[in-house]
Short mmCIF file of C-alpha atoms in Angstrom, two decimals:
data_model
loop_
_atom_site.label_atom_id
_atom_site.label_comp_id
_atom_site.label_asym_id
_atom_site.label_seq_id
_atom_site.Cartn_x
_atom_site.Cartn_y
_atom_site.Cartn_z
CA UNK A 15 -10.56 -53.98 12.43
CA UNK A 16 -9.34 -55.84 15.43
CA UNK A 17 -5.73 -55.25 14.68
CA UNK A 18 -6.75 -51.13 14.56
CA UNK A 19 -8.57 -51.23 17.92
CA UNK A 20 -5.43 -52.98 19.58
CA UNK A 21 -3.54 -49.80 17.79
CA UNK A 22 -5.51 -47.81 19.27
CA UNK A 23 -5.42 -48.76 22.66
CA UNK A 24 -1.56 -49.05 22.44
CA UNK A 25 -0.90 -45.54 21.60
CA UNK A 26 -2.14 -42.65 22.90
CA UNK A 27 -2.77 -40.71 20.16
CA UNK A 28 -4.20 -43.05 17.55
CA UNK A 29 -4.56 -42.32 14.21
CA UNK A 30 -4.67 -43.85 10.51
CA UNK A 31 -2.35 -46.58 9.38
CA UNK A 32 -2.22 -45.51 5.81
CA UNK A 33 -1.48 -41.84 6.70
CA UNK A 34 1.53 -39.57 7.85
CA UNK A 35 -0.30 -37.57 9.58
CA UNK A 36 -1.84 -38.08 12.75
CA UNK A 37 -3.28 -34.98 13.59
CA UNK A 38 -3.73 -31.47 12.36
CA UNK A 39 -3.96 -28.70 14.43
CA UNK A 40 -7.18 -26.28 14.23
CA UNK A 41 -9.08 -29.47 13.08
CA UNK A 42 -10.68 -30.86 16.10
CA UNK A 43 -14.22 -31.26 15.35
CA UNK A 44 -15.78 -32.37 18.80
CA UNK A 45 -14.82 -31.53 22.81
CA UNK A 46 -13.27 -27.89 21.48
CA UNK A 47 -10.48 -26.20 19.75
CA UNK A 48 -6.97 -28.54 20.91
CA UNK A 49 -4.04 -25.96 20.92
CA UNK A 50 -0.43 -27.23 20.70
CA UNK A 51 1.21 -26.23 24.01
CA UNK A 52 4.95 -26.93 24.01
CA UNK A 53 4.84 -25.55 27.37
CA UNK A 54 2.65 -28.09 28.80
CA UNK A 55 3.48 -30.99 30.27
CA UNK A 56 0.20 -33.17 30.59
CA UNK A 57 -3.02 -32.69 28.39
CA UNK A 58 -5.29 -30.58 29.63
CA UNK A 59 -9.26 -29.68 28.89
CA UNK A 60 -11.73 -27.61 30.78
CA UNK A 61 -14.59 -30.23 29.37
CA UNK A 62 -15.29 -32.97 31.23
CA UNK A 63 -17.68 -34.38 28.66
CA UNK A 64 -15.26 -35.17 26.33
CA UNK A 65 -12.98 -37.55 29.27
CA UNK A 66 -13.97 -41.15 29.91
CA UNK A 67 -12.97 -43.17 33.41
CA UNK A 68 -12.65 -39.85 35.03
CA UNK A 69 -10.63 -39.95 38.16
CA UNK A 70 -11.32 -37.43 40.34
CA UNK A 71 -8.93 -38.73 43.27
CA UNK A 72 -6.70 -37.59 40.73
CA UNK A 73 -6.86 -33.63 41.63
CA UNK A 74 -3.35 -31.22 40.94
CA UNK A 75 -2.21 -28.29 40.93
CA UNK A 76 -1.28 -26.78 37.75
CA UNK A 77 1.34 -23.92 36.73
CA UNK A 78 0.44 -21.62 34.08
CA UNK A 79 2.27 -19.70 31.83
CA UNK A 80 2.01 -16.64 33.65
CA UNK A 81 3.15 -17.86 36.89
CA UNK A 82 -0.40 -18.71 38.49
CA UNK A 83 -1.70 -21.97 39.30
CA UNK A 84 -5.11 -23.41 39.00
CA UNK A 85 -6.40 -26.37 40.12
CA UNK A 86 -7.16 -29.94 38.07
CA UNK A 87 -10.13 -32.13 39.42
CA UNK A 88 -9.55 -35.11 37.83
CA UNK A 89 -7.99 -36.95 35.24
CA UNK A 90 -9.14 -39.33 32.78
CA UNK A 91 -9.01 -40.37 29.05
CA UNK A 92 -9.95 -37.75 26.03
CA UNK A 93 -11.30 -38.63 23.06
CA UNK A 94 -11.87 -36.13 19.94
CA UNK A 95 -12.49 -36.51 16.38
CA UNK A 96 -9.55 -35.03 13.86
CA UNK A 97 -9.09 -34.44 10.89
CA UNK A 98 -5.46 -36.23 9.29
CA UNK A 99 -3.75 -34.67 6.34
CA UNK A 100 -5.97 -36.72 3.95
CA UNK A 101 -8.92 -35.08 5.31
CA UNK A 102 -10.06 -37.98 6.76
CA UNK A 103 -12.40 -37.74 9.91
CA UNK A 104 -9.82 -39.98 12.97
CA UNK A 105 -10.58 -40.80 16.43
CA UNK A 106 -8.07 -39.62 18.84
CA UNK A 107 -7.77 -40.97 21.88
CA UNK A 108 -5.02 -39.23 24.68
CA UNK A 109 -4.62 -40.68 27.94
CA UNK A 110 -4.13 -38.99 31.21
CA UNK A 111 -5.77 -35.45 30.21
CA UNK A 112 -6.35 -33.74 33.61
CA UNK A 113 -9.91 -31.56 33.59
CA UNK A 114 -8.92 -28.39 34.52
CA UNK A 115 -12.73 -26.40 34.57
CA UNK A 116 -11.05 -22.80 34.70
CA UNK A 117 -8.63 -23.04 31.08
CA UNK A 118 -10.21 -21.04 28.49
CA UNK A 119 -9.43 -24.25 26.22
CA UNK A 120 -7.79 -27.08 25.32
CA UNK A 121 -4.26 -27.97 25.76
CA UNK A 122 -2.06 -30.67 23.71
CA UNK A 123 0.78 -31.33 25.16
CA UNK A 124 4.36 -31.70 22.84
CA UNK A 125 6.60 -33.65 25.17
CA UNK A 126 3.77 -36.39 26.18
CA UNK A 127 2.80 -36.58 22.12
CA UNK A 128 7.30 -36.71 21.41
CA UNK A 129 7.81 -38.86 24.68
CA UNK A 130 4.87 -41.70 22.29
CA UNK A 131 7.62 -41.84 19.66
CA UNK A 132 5.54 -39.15 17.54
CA UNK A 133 6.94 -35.65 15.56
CA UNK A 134 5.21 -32.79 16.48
CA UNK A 135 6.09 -30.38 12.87
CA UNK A 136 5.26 -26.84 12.82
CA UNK A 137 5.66 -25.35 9.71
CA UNK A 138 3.58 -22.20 7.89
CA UNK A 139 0.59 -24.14 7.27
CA UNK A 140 0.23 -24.69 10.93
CA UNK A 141 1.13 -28.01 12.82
CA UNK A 142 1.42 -32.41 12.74
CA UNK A 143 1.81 -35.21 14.48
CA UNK A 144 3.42 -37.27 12.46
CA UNK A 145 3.50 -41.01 13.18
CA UNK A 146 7.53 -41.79 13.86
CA UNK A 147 10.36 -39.93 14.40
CA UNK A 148 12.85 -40.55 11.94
CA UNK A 149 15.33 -42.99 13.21
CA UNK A 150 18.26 -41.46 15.03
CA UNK A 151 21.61 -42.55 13.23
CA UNK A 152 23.60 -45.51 15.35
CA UNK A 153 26.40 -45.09 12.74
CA UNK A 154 27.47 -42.64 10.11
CA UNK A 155 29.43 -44.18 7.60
CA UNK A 156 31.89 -41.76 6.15
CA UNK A 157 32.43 -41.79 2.30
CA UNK A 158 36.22 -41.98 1.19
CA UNK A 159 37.59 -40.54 -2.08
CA UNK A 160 38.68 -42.98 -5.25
CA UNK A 161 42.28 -41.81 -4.59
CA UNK A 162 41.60 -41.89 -0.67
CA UNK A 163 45.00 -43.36 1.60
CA UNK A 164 42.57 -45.63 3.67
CA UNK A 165 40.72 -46.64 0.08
CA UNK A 166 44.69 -48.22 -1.37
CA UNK A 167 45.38 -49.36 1.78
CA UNK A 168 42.66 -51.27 1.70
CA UNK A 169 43.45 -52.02 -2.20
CA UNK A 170 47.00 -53.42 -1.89
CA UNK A 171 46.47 -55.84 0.75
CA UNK A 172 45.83 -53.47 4.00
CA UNK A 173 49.89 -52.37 3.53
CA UNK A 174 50.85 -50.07 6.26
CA UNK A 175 49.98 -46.27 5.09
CA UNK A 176 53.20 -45.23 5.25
CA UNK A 177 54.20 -47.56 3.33
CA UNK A 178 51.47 -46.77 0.64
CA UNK A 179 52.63 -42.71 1.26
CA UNK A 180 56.44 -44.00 0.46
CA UNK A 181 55.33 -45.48 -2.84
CA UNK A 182 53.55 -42.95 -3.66
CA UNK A 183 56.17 -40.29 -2.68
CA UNK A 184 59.08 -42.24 -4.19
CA UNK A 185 57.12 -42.87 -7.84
CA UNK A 186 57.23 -46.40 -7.82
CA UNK A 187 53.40 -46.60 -8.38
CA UNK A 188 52.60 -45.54 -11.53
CA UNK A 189 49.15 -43.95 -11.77
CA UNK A 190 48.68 -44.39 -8.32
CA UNK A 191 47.68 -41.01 -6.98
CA UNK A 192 46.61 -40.43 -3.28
CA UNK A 193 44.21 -37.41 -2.46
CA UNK A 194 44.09 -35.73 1.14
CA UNK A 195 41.48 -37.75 3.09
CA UNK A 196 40.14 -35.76 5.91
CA UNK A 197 38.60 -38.77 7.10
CA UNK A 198 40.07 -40.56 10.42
CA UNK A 199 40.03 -44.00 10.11
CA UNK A 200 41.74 -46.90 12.29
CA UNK A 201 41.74 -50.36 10.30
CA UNK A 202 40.20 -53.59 11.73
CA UNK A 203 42.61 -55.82 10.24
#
């Protein structure tokens, strides 16, 4: 239980540890609908019953959509109840949500919810936060044929490839047959 609460207070969106999915959209069940705004770029609600430690030294101007502005009066931390894609009730907790008493709701913002190291998904059934973001490949490995130059090169000692292409070309390697590799590869030996 402890170990949750420190989760909780580590992340800003906070969610199970045996589930996926964070957060459905549509699903909010106290402080008001939450819409996914990939536009936005802070959270945003027009109730200030659902913020905690509301700052209101904290007041900005915000830039909608249509080119208007409107004013925030504070900022402080959200909390709502979810639903995750079990259908279990979660606590969410988002920091930094500016009050902003003229929006007609409730914005989520993508980036913030991306920049926590979380995958906003839209899809038909409507949209997740899912808890990581797949790991971003340091190194491809490339896959090289059975008959592959680099893959006999390798095979007869790490012999220079032309030399491997001359046996090959002159017949002197019986059953040794090279296919075209369009894989560039420079050998560490």
């Amino acid at each position: 239980e402890q170990k949750k609460e420190s989760a909780e207070k580590a992340k800003v969106a906070v969610l199970a540890e045996d589930s996926d999915v964070c957060l459905l959209a549509g699903k909010a069940e106290e402080g008001g609908v939450w819409y996914f705004d990939s536009g936005a770029t802070s959270h945003m609600t027009n109730d200030a019953s659902i913020l905690e430690k509301l700052d209101g030294s904290s007041e900005s101007t915000i830039l909608l959509a249509d080119g208007k502005s409107t004013k925030a009066v504070g900022m402080g931390t959200g909390r709502l109840i979810s639903v995750d894609g079990d259908g279990i009730r979660k606590n969410v907790t988002l920091a930094n949500v500016y009050h902003v008493p003229s929006l007609a709701g409730n914005l989520l913002s993508v980036s913030k919810i991306a920049d926590l190291g979380f995958e906003v998904v839209f899809d038909k059934a409507g949209c997740k936060v899912l808890k990581q973001i797949p790991e971003q490949a340091l190194l491809v490995g490339a896959k090289h044929g059975d008959s592959c130059l680099h893959l006999w090169h390798r095979r007869l000692g790490h012999r220079d490839p032309e030399a491997v292409l001359k046996i090959v070309r002159d017949g002197l390697g019986h059953g040794l047959k090279l296919d075209r590799c369009d894989v560039e590869s420079v050998c560490g030996s």
